[in-house]
Amino acid sequence: MTTLWVLCEPKGSGVSTTSLELVSEARRLDGDVTAVTWGDHDVATELGRHGVSTLWHLGSFADQLPAAPVAAALAALLADQDIDGIVIPASYDGRDIAGRLSARMDRPVLTNVTGLLVDGGLVTEHPLFGGTMNARARVTSPGVAIIVVRPKSFAIEDRGAGAATVIPAPTVSSTVAVASIVHSSITERSGPALEDASIVVSGGRGLGEASAYALVEELAQLLGAAPGASRAIVDAGWVPYAYQVGQTGKTVKPTLYIACGISGATQHLVGMKGAQHIVAINTDKDAPIFAIADFGIVGDAKAILPQLIAALRARV
Amino acid sequence: MHVAVCVKQIPDPSVAPRLDASFHLERTAKILLDEADAYGVELALQLVESAGQGQVTLVSMGRDSDVTGIRGALAMGATSAIVVSDEGLRGADALTTAKVLASVLAELNADLVLAATESSDGYTGTVPAQIAELLGLPALTFATTVQVADSTVTVHRQTEDGFDEVRAPLPAVVTVTAGAVEPRYANFKGIMAAKSKTIEVRSLNDLGLSALAQAWGEEVVGVTPSPSRQAGTTIVDDGQAVSALVDYLDSIKVL
């Protein structure tokens, strides 16, 4: 029997979608799921419904970055448990918590995990080189495995079960100075949400200039798609961070992903390789994006997009 | 003001990566400073310049046979570098890397430790948080802007929906995204000056960390091609590519 605990990250008045994905997978591997969370909202009903029976609550930690206090409390809690692993969502806070927990417990951390299996112990799967290869890894020293799982790796299952039993975890004071959140700013964006859209049209540096991103938006609107972006053009200030697809941005798993002027750095590929169909337009025939594209065009996205838009408009 | 910057030399990312027989990334390609690290180096230089005085120390782990990338960061203006190089660290995991870097950083006692959000080759993205925990410091991660005033560091931290303004007292660890600042190019004067700057090389033994050699608790058990994601058709645009693309979109029933 493999015992996995799940760290569930609060989001809005509930928990993040990735947290529910991890709960669902843990429930498939182990009939009885224990989860750990923090924050000010009651998430016992939502988590119970997805299969969590026991829910440890670490504290509120409002208005601060949660990594240090969550890792301190979680390390203390896990010290007394005989479990195989704890799975943590690969989010901004999730990565920070996993890193701190690893250092605090002196345990290795396995990151960018997209699959879990039991084969003489817990084995993790990691996509390599944009998902063209799969690595399998395991923890070799006895003790808990800290596993950071990418969004959209597992399907969510609603089991219709009752609320989880909440147990307050012992209070542990972190000796690390508090990182205070002074102010939060939300970037507004139009069209379907990037994470949920069935089609995503993304632009990259190969568009040549910021104004060419309007072509991506126009095509997206025509297809009812969400516009996305590579890190390069987000960093260059062409579009806001909320548009970013990739390791440090959103993970998307649409029916169709159209990459326009994106070379396909690993950082980008890990965020979109799960798309059912991938179309790539890029001037460099050796660009890594073509290694995972179902349909690739070696050509200038800035020249091809207006033709594609015109062709699609002519059909309606 | 003393700013330490964690930097990494990586194989040229424009060369397709390959694994050797023991599942380590082959490092036969030209070794460069990770482009993601140039932002931390630039930010450190700017912070020291605006403080009026101080130093920027580069801290790195990796082979010392080629330090061109580190030398390049010194040419940008960093003061000196410490490189931990040890055969016992080949294939080291993130926690071991963090322990090694933290050991050097503890000795430096810098006001601020900067790093990229993740390296462009291994991209585990956990080393800065591990360093922060080992040193007992706050960590402001995924920073898109960074300001230091009155022993406090304030950043805009990327979030799923926008950004948070986050603040912590110094000393602290900050990870910067690309684009936080515009890295300068080294000028001739900088390149010449870098030739005489110190790159101190240390072994695990020098740090008193011999026990860390090849002692991490995780391993890769296998690597296989992924059946679900292989290349399909790629055509060269000859003016007819769009109609082929429209046919493809029709075939997958998205139009």
Coordinates of N, CA and C in Angstrom, one line a residue, chain B residues 43-226:
Chain B
L43 N 20.8 43.3 -12.1 CA 20.1 43.9 -10.9 C 21.1 44.1 -9.8
A44 N 21.9 43.2 -9.5 CA 22.9 43.3 -8.4 C 23.8 44.5 -8.7
L45 N 24.2 44.7 -9.9 CA 25.1 45.8 -10.3 C 24.4 47.1 -10.1
Q46 N 23.1 47.2 -10.5 CA 22.3 48.4 -10.3 C 22.1 48.7 -8.8
L47 N 21.8 47.7 -8.0 CA 21.6 48.0 -6.6 C 22.8 48.5 -5.9
V48 N 24.0 47.9 -6.3 CA 25.2 48.4 -5.7 C 25.6 49.8 -6.2
E49 N 25.3 50.0 -7.5 CA 25.6 51.4 -8.0 C 24.8 52.4 -7.3
S50 N 23.5 52.1 -7.1 CA 22.6 53.1 -6.4 C 22.9 53.2 -4.9
A51 N 23.4 52.2 -4.3 CA 23.8 52.3 -2.9 C 25.1 53.1 -2.8
G52 N 25.8 53.3 -3.9 CA 27.0 54.1 -3.8 C 28.3 53.3 -3.6
Q53 N 28.2 52.2 -2.9 CA 29.3 51.4 -2.7 C 28.9 49.9 -2.4
G54 N 29.8 49.0 -2.5 CA 29.5 47.6 -2.2 C 30.2 46.7 -3.2
Q55 N 29.7 45.5 -3.2 CA 30.3 44.5 -4.1 C 29.3 43.4 -4.5
V56 N 29.6 42.8 -5.7 CA 28.7 41.8 -6.2 C 29.6 40.5 -6.3
T57 N 29.2 39.5 -5.6 CA 29.9 38.2 -5.6 C 29.1 37.2 -6.3
L58 N 29.7 36.5 -7.3 CA 29.0 35.4 -8.0 C 29.3 34.1 -7.3
V59 N 28.3 33.3 -7.2 CA 28.4 32.0 -6.5 C 27.9 30.9 -7.5
S60 N 28.7 29.9 -7.8 CA 28.3 29.0 -8.8 C 28.8 27.6 -8.4
M61 N 28.1 26.6 -8.9 CA 28.5 25.2 -8.7 C 28.6 24.6 -10.1
G62 N 29.7 23.9 -10.4 CA 29.8 23.3 -11.7 C 31.3 23.0 -12.0
R63 N 31.5 22.5 -13.2 CA 32.9 22.2 -13.5 C 33.7 23.5 -13.7
D64 N 35.0 23.5 -13.3 CA 35.7 24.7 -13.4 C 36.6 24.7 -14.6
S65 N 36.5 23.6 -15.5 CA 37.3 23.5 -16.7 C 37.1 24.6 -17.7
D66 N 35.9 25.2 -17.7 CA 35.6 26.3 -18.6 C 34.7 27.3 -17.8
V67 N 35.3 28.5 -17.6 CA 34.6 29.5 -16.8 C 34.3 30.7 -17.6
T68 N 34.2 30.5 -18.9 CA 34.0 31.7 -19.8 C 32.7 32.4 -19.4
G69 N 31.7 31.7 -19.1 CA 30.4 32.3 -18.7 C 30.5 33.2 -17.4
I70 N 31.2 32.6 -16.4 CA 31.5 33.4 -15.2 C 32.3 34.6 -15.5
R71 N 33.3 34.4 -16.3 CA 34.2 35.6 -16.7 C 33.3 36.7 -17.4
G72 N 32.3 36.2 -18.2 CA 31.4 37.2 -18.9 C 30.6 38.0 -17.9
A73 N 30.2 37.4 -16.8 CA 29.5 38.1 -15.7 C 30.4 39.0 -15.0
L74 N 31.6 38.6 -14.8 CA 32.6 39.5 -14.2 C 32.9 40.7 -15.1
A75 N 32.8 40.5 -16.4 CA 33.1 41.6 -17.4 C 31.9 42.6 -17.4
M76 N 30.7 42.1 -17.0 CA 29.6 43.0 -16.8 C 29.8 44.0 -15.7
G77 N 30.6 43.5 -14.7 CA 31.0 44.4 -13.6 C 31.0 43.7 -12.2
A78 N 30.6 42.4 -12.1 CA 30.7 41.7 -10.8 C 32.1 41.8 -10.3
T79 N 32.2 41.8 -8.9 CA 33.5 42.0 -8.3 C 34.3 40.7 -8.3
S80 N 33.8 39.6 -7.9 CA 34.5 38.4 -7.8 C 33.6 37.2 -7.9
A81 N 34.2 36.0 -8.0 CA 33.3 34.8 -8.1 C 33.9 33.6 -7.3
I82 N 33.0 32.8 -6.8 CA 33.4 31.6 -6.1 C 32.7 30.4 -6.8
V83 N 33.5 29.5 -7.3 CA 32.9 28.3 -8.0 C 33.3 27.1 -7.2
V84 N 32.2 26.3 -6.9 CA 32.4 25.0 -6.2 C 32.4 24.0 -7.3
S85 N 33.6 23.3 -7.4 CA 33.7 22.3 -8.5 C 34.3 21.0 -7.8
D86 N 33.6 19.9 -8.1 CA 34.0 18.7 -7.4 C 33.4 17.5 -8.2
E87 N 34.2 16.6 -8.5 CA 33.7 15.4 -9.3 C 32.6 14.7 -8.5
G88 N 32.6 14.8 -7.2 CA 31.6 14.2 -6.3 C 30.2 14.9 -6.4
L89 N 30.2 16.0 -7.2 CA 28.9 16.7 -7.3 C 28.3 16.4 -8.7
R90 N 28.9 15.6 -9.5 CA 28.4 15.3 -10.9 C 27.0 14.7 -10.7
G91 N 26.0 15.3 -11.4 CA 24.6 14.8 -11.3 C 23.9 15.1 -10.0
A92 N 24.4 16.0 -9.2 CA 23.8 16.4 -7.9 C 22.4 16.8 -8.1
D93 N 21.6 16.5 -7.1 CA 20.2 16.9 -7.1 C 20.1 18.4 -6.5
A94 N 18.8 18.9 -6.5 CA 18.6 20.3 -6.2 C 19.0 20.5 -4.7
L95 N 18.7 19.6 -3.8 CA 19.0 19.9 -2.4 C 20.5 19.9 -2.2
T96 N 21.2 19.0 -2.8 CA 22.7 19.0 -2.6 C 23.2 20.3 -3.2
T97 N 22.8 20.7 -4.3 CA 23.2 22.0 -4.9 C 22.9 23.2 -4.0
A98 N 21.7 23.1 -3.4 CA 21.4 24.2 -2.4 C 22.3 24.2 -1.2
K99 N 22.6 23.0 -0.7 CA 23.5 22.9 0.5 C 24.9 23.5 0.2
V100 N 25.4 23.2 -1.0 CA 26.7 23.6 -1.4 C 26.7 25.2 -1.6
L101 N 25.7 25.7 -2.3 CA 25.6 27.2 -2.5 C 25.4 27.9 -1.2
A102 N 24.5 27.3 -0.3 CA 24.2 27.9 1.0 C 25.4 28.0 1.9
S103 N 26.3 27.0 1.8 CA 27.5 26.9 2.6 C 28.4 28.1 2.2
V104 N 28.5 28.4 0.9 CA 29.3 29.5 0.5 C 28.7 30.8 0.9
L105 N 27.3 30.9 0.7 CA 26.6 32.1 1.0 C 26.6 32.5 2.4
A106 N 26.6 31.5 3.3 CA 26.6 31.7 4.8 C 27.9 32.4 5.1
E107 N 29.0 32.0 4.5 CA 30.3 32.6 4.7 C 30.3 34.1 4.2
L108 N 29.7 34.3 3.1 CA 29.7 35.7 2.5 C 28.9 36.7 3.3
N109 N 27.8 36.2 3.9 CA 26.9 37.0 4.7 C 26.4 38.3 4.0
A110 N 26.0 38.1 2.7 CA 25.6 39.2 1.9 C 24.3 39.8 2.4
D111 N 24.0 41.1 2.0 CA 22.7 41.7 2.3 C 21.6 41.1 1.5
L112 N 21.9 40.7 0.3 CA 20.9 40.2 -0.6 C 21.4 39.1 -1.4
V113 N 20.7 38.0 -1.6 CA 21.1 36.9 -2.4 C 20.1 36.9 -3.6
L114 N 20.6 37.0 -4.8 CA 19.8 36.9 -6.0 C 20.0 35.6 -6.8
A115 N 18.9 35.2 -7.4 CA 19.0 34.0 -8.3 C 17.9 34.1 -9.4
A116 N 18.1 33.3 -10.4 CA 17.0 33.2 -11.4 C 15.9 32.3 -10.8
T117 N 14.7 32.4 -11.4 CA 13.6 31.6 -10.9 C 13.9 30.1 -11.0
E118 N 14.6 29.7 -12.1 CA 15.0 28.4 -12.3 C 16.1 28.4 -13.4
S119 N 16.9 27.3 -13.5 CA 17.9 27.2 -14.5 C 17.2 26.8 -15.8
S120 N 17.9 27.1 -16.9 CA 17.3 26.8 -18.2 C 17.6 25.4 -18.7
D121 N 18.4 24.7 -17.9 CA 18.7 23.3 -18.3 C 18.0 22.3 -17.4
G122 N 18.2 22.4 -16.1 CA 17.5 21.4 -15.1 C 16.1 21.9 -14.7
Y123 N 15.9 23.1 -14.7 CA 14.6 23.8 -14.3 C 13.8 23.1 -13.2
T124 N 14.5 22.7 -12.1 CA 13.7 22.2 -11.0 C 13.0 23.4 -10.3
G125 N 13.7 24.5 -10.2 CA 13.0 25.7 -9.7 C 12.9 25.7 -8.2
T126 N 13.6 24.8 -7.5 CA 13.5 24.7 -6.0 C 14.7 25.2 -5.3
V127 N 15.9 25.3 -6.0 CA 17.1 25.7 -5.3 C 17.1 27.0 -4.5
P128 N 16.5 28.1 -5.0 CA 16.5 29.3 -4.2 C 15.7 29.2 -2.9
A129 N 14.6 28.5 -3.0 CA 13.8 28.3 -1.7 C 14.5 27.4 -0.8
Q130 N 15.2 26.4 -1.3 CA 16.0 25.5 -0.4 C 17.1 26.3 0.3
I131 N 17.8 27.2 -0.5 CA 18.9 28.0 0.0 C 18.3 28.9 1.1
A132 N 17.2 29.5 0.8 CA 16.5 30.4 1.8 C 16.3 29.7 3.1
E133 N 15.7 28.5 3.0 CA 15.4 27.7 4.2 C 16.7 27.4 5.0
L134 N 17.7 26.9 4.2 CA 19.0 26.5 4.9 C 19.6 27.7 5.6
L135 N 19.4 28.9 5.0 CA 20.0 30.1 5.6 C 19.1 30.8 6.6
G136 N 17.8 30.3 6.7 CA 16.9 31.0 7.6 C 16.4 32.3 7.1
L137 N 16.4 32.5 5.8 CA 16.0 33.9 5.3 C 14.7 33.9 4.6
P138 N 14.0 35.0 4.5 CA 12.8 35.1 3.7 C 13.2 35.0 2.2
A139 N 12.2 34.6 1.4 CA 12.5 34.5 0.0 C 11.4 35.2 -0.8
L140 N 11.7 36.2 -1.6 CA 10.7 36.8 -2.5 C 11.0 36.3 -3.8
T141 N 10.1 35.4 -4.3 CA 10.3 34.7 -5.5 C 9.5 35.2 -6.7
F142 N 10.0 34.9 -7.9 CA 9.3 35.3 -9.2 C 9.1 36.8 -9.2
A143 N 10.2 37.6 -8.9 CA 10.1 39.0 -8.9 C 10.2 39.6 -10.3
T144 N 9.3 40.5 -10.6 CA 9.4 41.2 -11.9 C 9.9 42.6 -11.8
T145 N 9.9 43.1 -10.6 CA 10.6 44.4 -10.2 C 11.1 44.3 -8.8
V146 N 12.2 44.9 -8.6 CA 12.9 44.8 -7.2 C 13.4 46.2 -6.8
Q147 N 13.0 46.6 -5.6 CA 13.5 47.8 -5.0 C 14.0 47.6 -3.6
V148 N 15.1 48.2 -3.3 CA 15.7 48.1 -2.0 C 15.8 49.5 -1.4
A149 N 15.3 49.6 -0.1 CA 15.4 50.9 0.6 C 15.3 50.6 2.1
D150 N 16.1 51.3 2.9 CA 16.0 51.2 4.3 C 16.0 49.7 4.8
S151 N 17.0 48.9 4.3 CA 17.1 47.5 4.7 C 15.8 46.7 4.5
T152 N 15.0 47.1 3.5 CA 13.9 46.4 3.2 C 13.9 46.2 1.6
V153 N 13.5 45.0 1.2 CA 13.4 44.7 -0.2 C 11.9 44.6 -0.6
T154 N 11.5 45.2 -1.6 CA 10.1 45.2 -2.1 C 10.1 44.7 -3.5
V155 N 9.2 43.8 -3.8 CA 9.2 43.3 -5.2 C 7.7 43.2 -5.7
H156 N 7.6 43.2 -7.0 CA 6.3 42.7 -7.6 C 6.5 41.2 -7.9
R157 N 5.7 40.4 -7.3 CA 5.9 39.0 -7.5 C 4.8 38.5 -8.4
Q158 N 5.2 37.8 -9.5 CA 4.2 37.2 -10.4 C 3.2 36.3 -9.7
T159 N 2.0 36.4 -10.1 CA 1.0 35.4 -9.6 C 0.2 34.8 -10.7
E160 N -0.7 33.9 -10.5 CA -1.5 33.3 -11.6 C -2.3 34.4 -12.3
D161 N -2.8 35.4 -11.6 CA -3.7 36.3 -12.1 C -3.1 37.8 -12.3
G162 N -1.9 38.0 -11.9 CA -1.4 39.3 -12.0 C -0.1 39.4 -11.2
F163 N -0.1 40.3 -10.2 CA 1.1 40.3 -9.3 C 0.8 40.8 -7.9
D164 N 1.6 40.4 -7.0 CA 1.5 40.8 -5.6 C 2.7 41.7 -5.3
E165 N 2.4 42.8 -4.5 CA 3.6 43.6 -4.0 C 4.0 42.9 -2.7
V166 N 5.2 42.5 -2.6 CA 5.7 41.7 -1.4 C 6.9 42.4 -0.8
R167 N 7.0 42.3 0.5 CA 8.1 43.1 1.2 C 8.7 42.2 2.3
A168 N 10.0 42.3 2.5 CA 10.7 41.6 3.6 C 11.9 42.4 4.0
P169 N 12.3 42.1 5.2 CA 13.6 42.8 5.7 C 14.8 42.1 5.1
L170 N 15.9 42.8 4.9 CA 17.1 42.2 4.5 C 17.8 41.6 5.8
P171 N 18.6 40.6 5.6 CA 19.0 39.9 4.4 C 17.8 39.0 3.9
A172 N 17.8 38.8 2.6 CA 16.7 38.1 2.0 C 17.2 37.4 0.7
V173 N 16.5 36.4 0.2 CA 16.7 35.8 -1.1 C 15.7 36.3 -2.0
V174 N 16.1 36.7 -3.2 CA 15.1 37.2 -4.2 C 15.4 36.4 -5.5
T175 N 14.3 35.9 -6.1 CA 14.5 35.3 -7.5 C 13.9 36.2 -8.5
V176 N 14.6 36.5 -9.6 CA 14.1 37.4 -10.6 C 13.8 36.7 -11.9
T177 N 12.7 37.1 -12.5 CA 12.3 36.6 -13.8 C 13.1 37.4 -14.8
A178 N 13.2 36.8 -16.0 CA 13.9 37.6 -17.1 C 13.0 38.8 -17.4
G179 N 13.6 39.9 -17.7 CA 12.8 41.1 -18.0 C 12.7 42.0 -16.8
A180 N 13.1 41.6 -15.6 CA 13.1 42.5 -14.4 C 14.0 43.7 -14.7
V181 N 15.1 43.5 -15.4 CA 16.0 44.6 -15.8 C 16.5 44.2 -17.2
E182 N 17.2 45.2 -17.8 CA 17.8 44.9 -19.1 C 19.3 44.7 -18.9
P183 N 19.8 43.5 -19.1 CA 21.2 43.3 -18.8 C 22.1 44.1 -19.8
R184 N 23.2 44.6 -19.2 CA 24.1 45.4 -20.0 C 25.0 44.5 -20.8
Y185 N 25.6 45.0 -21.8 CA 26.6 44.3 -22.5 C 28.0 44.7 -21.9
A186 N 28.9 43.7 -21.8 CA 30.2 44.0 -21.2 C 30.9 44.9 -22.3
N187 N 31.5 45.9 -21.8 CA 32.3 46.8 -22.7 C 33.8 46.3 -22.7
F188 N 34.6 46.9 -23.5 CA 36.0 46.5 -23.6 C 36.7 46.6 -22.3
K189 N 36.4 47.7 -21.6 CA 37.1 48.0 -20.3 C 36.7 46.9 -19.3
G190 N 35.4 46.5 -19.3 CA 34.9 45.5 -18.5 C 35.6 44.1 -18.8
I191 N 35.7 43.8 -20.0 CA 36.3 42.5 -20.5 C 37.7 42.5 -20.0
M192 N 38.4 43.6 -20.2 CA 39.9 43.6 -19.8 C 40.0 43.5 -18.3
A193 N 39.1 44.2 -17.5 CA 39.2 44.2 -16.1 C 38.8 42.8 -15.6
A194 N 37.9 42.1 -16.2 CA 37.5 40.8 -15.8 C 38.7 39.8 -15.8
K195 N 39.6 40.0 -16.7 CA 40.7 39.0 -16.8 C 41.5 38.9 -15.5
S196 N 41.6 40.0 -14.7 CA 42.4 40.0 -13.5 C 41.5 39.8 -12.2
K197 N 40.2 39.6 -12.4 CA 39.3 39.4 -11.3 C 39.4 38.0 -10.8
T198 N 39.2 37.8 -9.5 CA 39.4 36.5 -8.8 C 38.2 35.6 -9.1
I199 N 38.5 34.4 -9.6 CA 37.6 33.3 -9.5 C 38.1 32.2 -8.6
E200 N 37.5 32.2 -7.4 CA 38.1 31.2 -6.4 C 37.4 29.9 -6.6
V201 N 38.2 28.8 -6.8 CA 37.6 27.5 -6.9 C 37.7 26.7 -5.6
R202 N 36.6 26.1 -5.2 CA 36.6 25.3 -4.0 C 36.1 23.9 -4.2
S203 N 36.6 23.0 -3.5 CA 36.1 21.6 -3.5 C 35.1 21.4 -2.4
L204 N 34.5 20.2 -2.4 CA 33.6 19.9 -1.2 C 34.4 19.8 0.0
N205 N 35.6 19.3 -0.1 CA 36.5 19.2 1.1 C 36.8 20.6 1.7
D206 N 37.1 21.5 0.8 CA 37.3 22.9 1.3 C 36.2 23.5 2.1
L207 N 35.0 23.0 1.7 CA 33.8 23.6 2.4 C 33.4 22.7 3.6
G208 N 34.2 21.6 3.8 CA 33.8 20.7 4.9 C 32.6 19.9 4.6
L209 N 32.3 19.7 3.3 CA 31.0 19.0 2.9 C 31.3 17.7 2.1
S210 N 32.4 17.1 2.4 CA 32.8 15.9 1.7 C 31.7 14.8 1.7
A211 N 30.9 14.8 2.8 CA 29.9 13.8 3.0 C 28.8 13.9 1.9
L212 N 28.7 15.1 1.3 CA 27.7 15.3 0.3 C 28.0 14.6 -1.1
A213 N 29.2 14.2 -1.3 CA 29.6 13.6 -2.6 C 28.8 12.4 -2.9
Q214 N 28.1 12.5 -4.1 CA 27.3 11.4 -4.6 C 26.4 10.8 -3.6
A215 N 25.9 11.6 -2.7 CA 25.1 11.1 -1.6 C 23.6 11.5 -1.6
W216 N 23.1 11.9 -2.8 CA 21.7 12.4 -2.8 C 20.8 11.2 -2.9
G217 N 19.6 11.4 -2.4 CA 18.7 10.3 -2.2 C 17.6 10.1 -3.3
E218 N 18.0 10.4 -4.5 CA 17.0 10.1 -5.6 C 17.8 9.7 -6.8
E219 N 17.1 9.0 -7.7 CA 17.8 8.5 -8.9 C 16.9 8.4 -10.1
V220 N 17.4 8.6 -11.3 CA 16.6 8.3 -12.5 C 16.7 6.8 -12.8
V221 N 15.5 6.2 -12.9 CA 15.6 4.7 -13.2 C 15.4 4.4 -14.6
G222 N 15.0 5.3 -15.5 CA 14.9 5.0 -16.9 C 14.4 6.2 -17.7
V223 N 14.8 6.2 -19.0 CA 14.3 7.3 -19.9 C 13.8 6.6 -21.1
T224 N 12.6 6.9 -21.6 CA 12.1 6.2 -22.8 C 11.4 7.3 -23.6
P225 N 11.4 7.1 -25.0 CA 10.6 8.0 -25.8 C 9.2 8.0 -25.4
S226 N 8.6 9.2 -25.5 CA 7.2 9.3 -25.2 C 6.3 9.0 -26.4

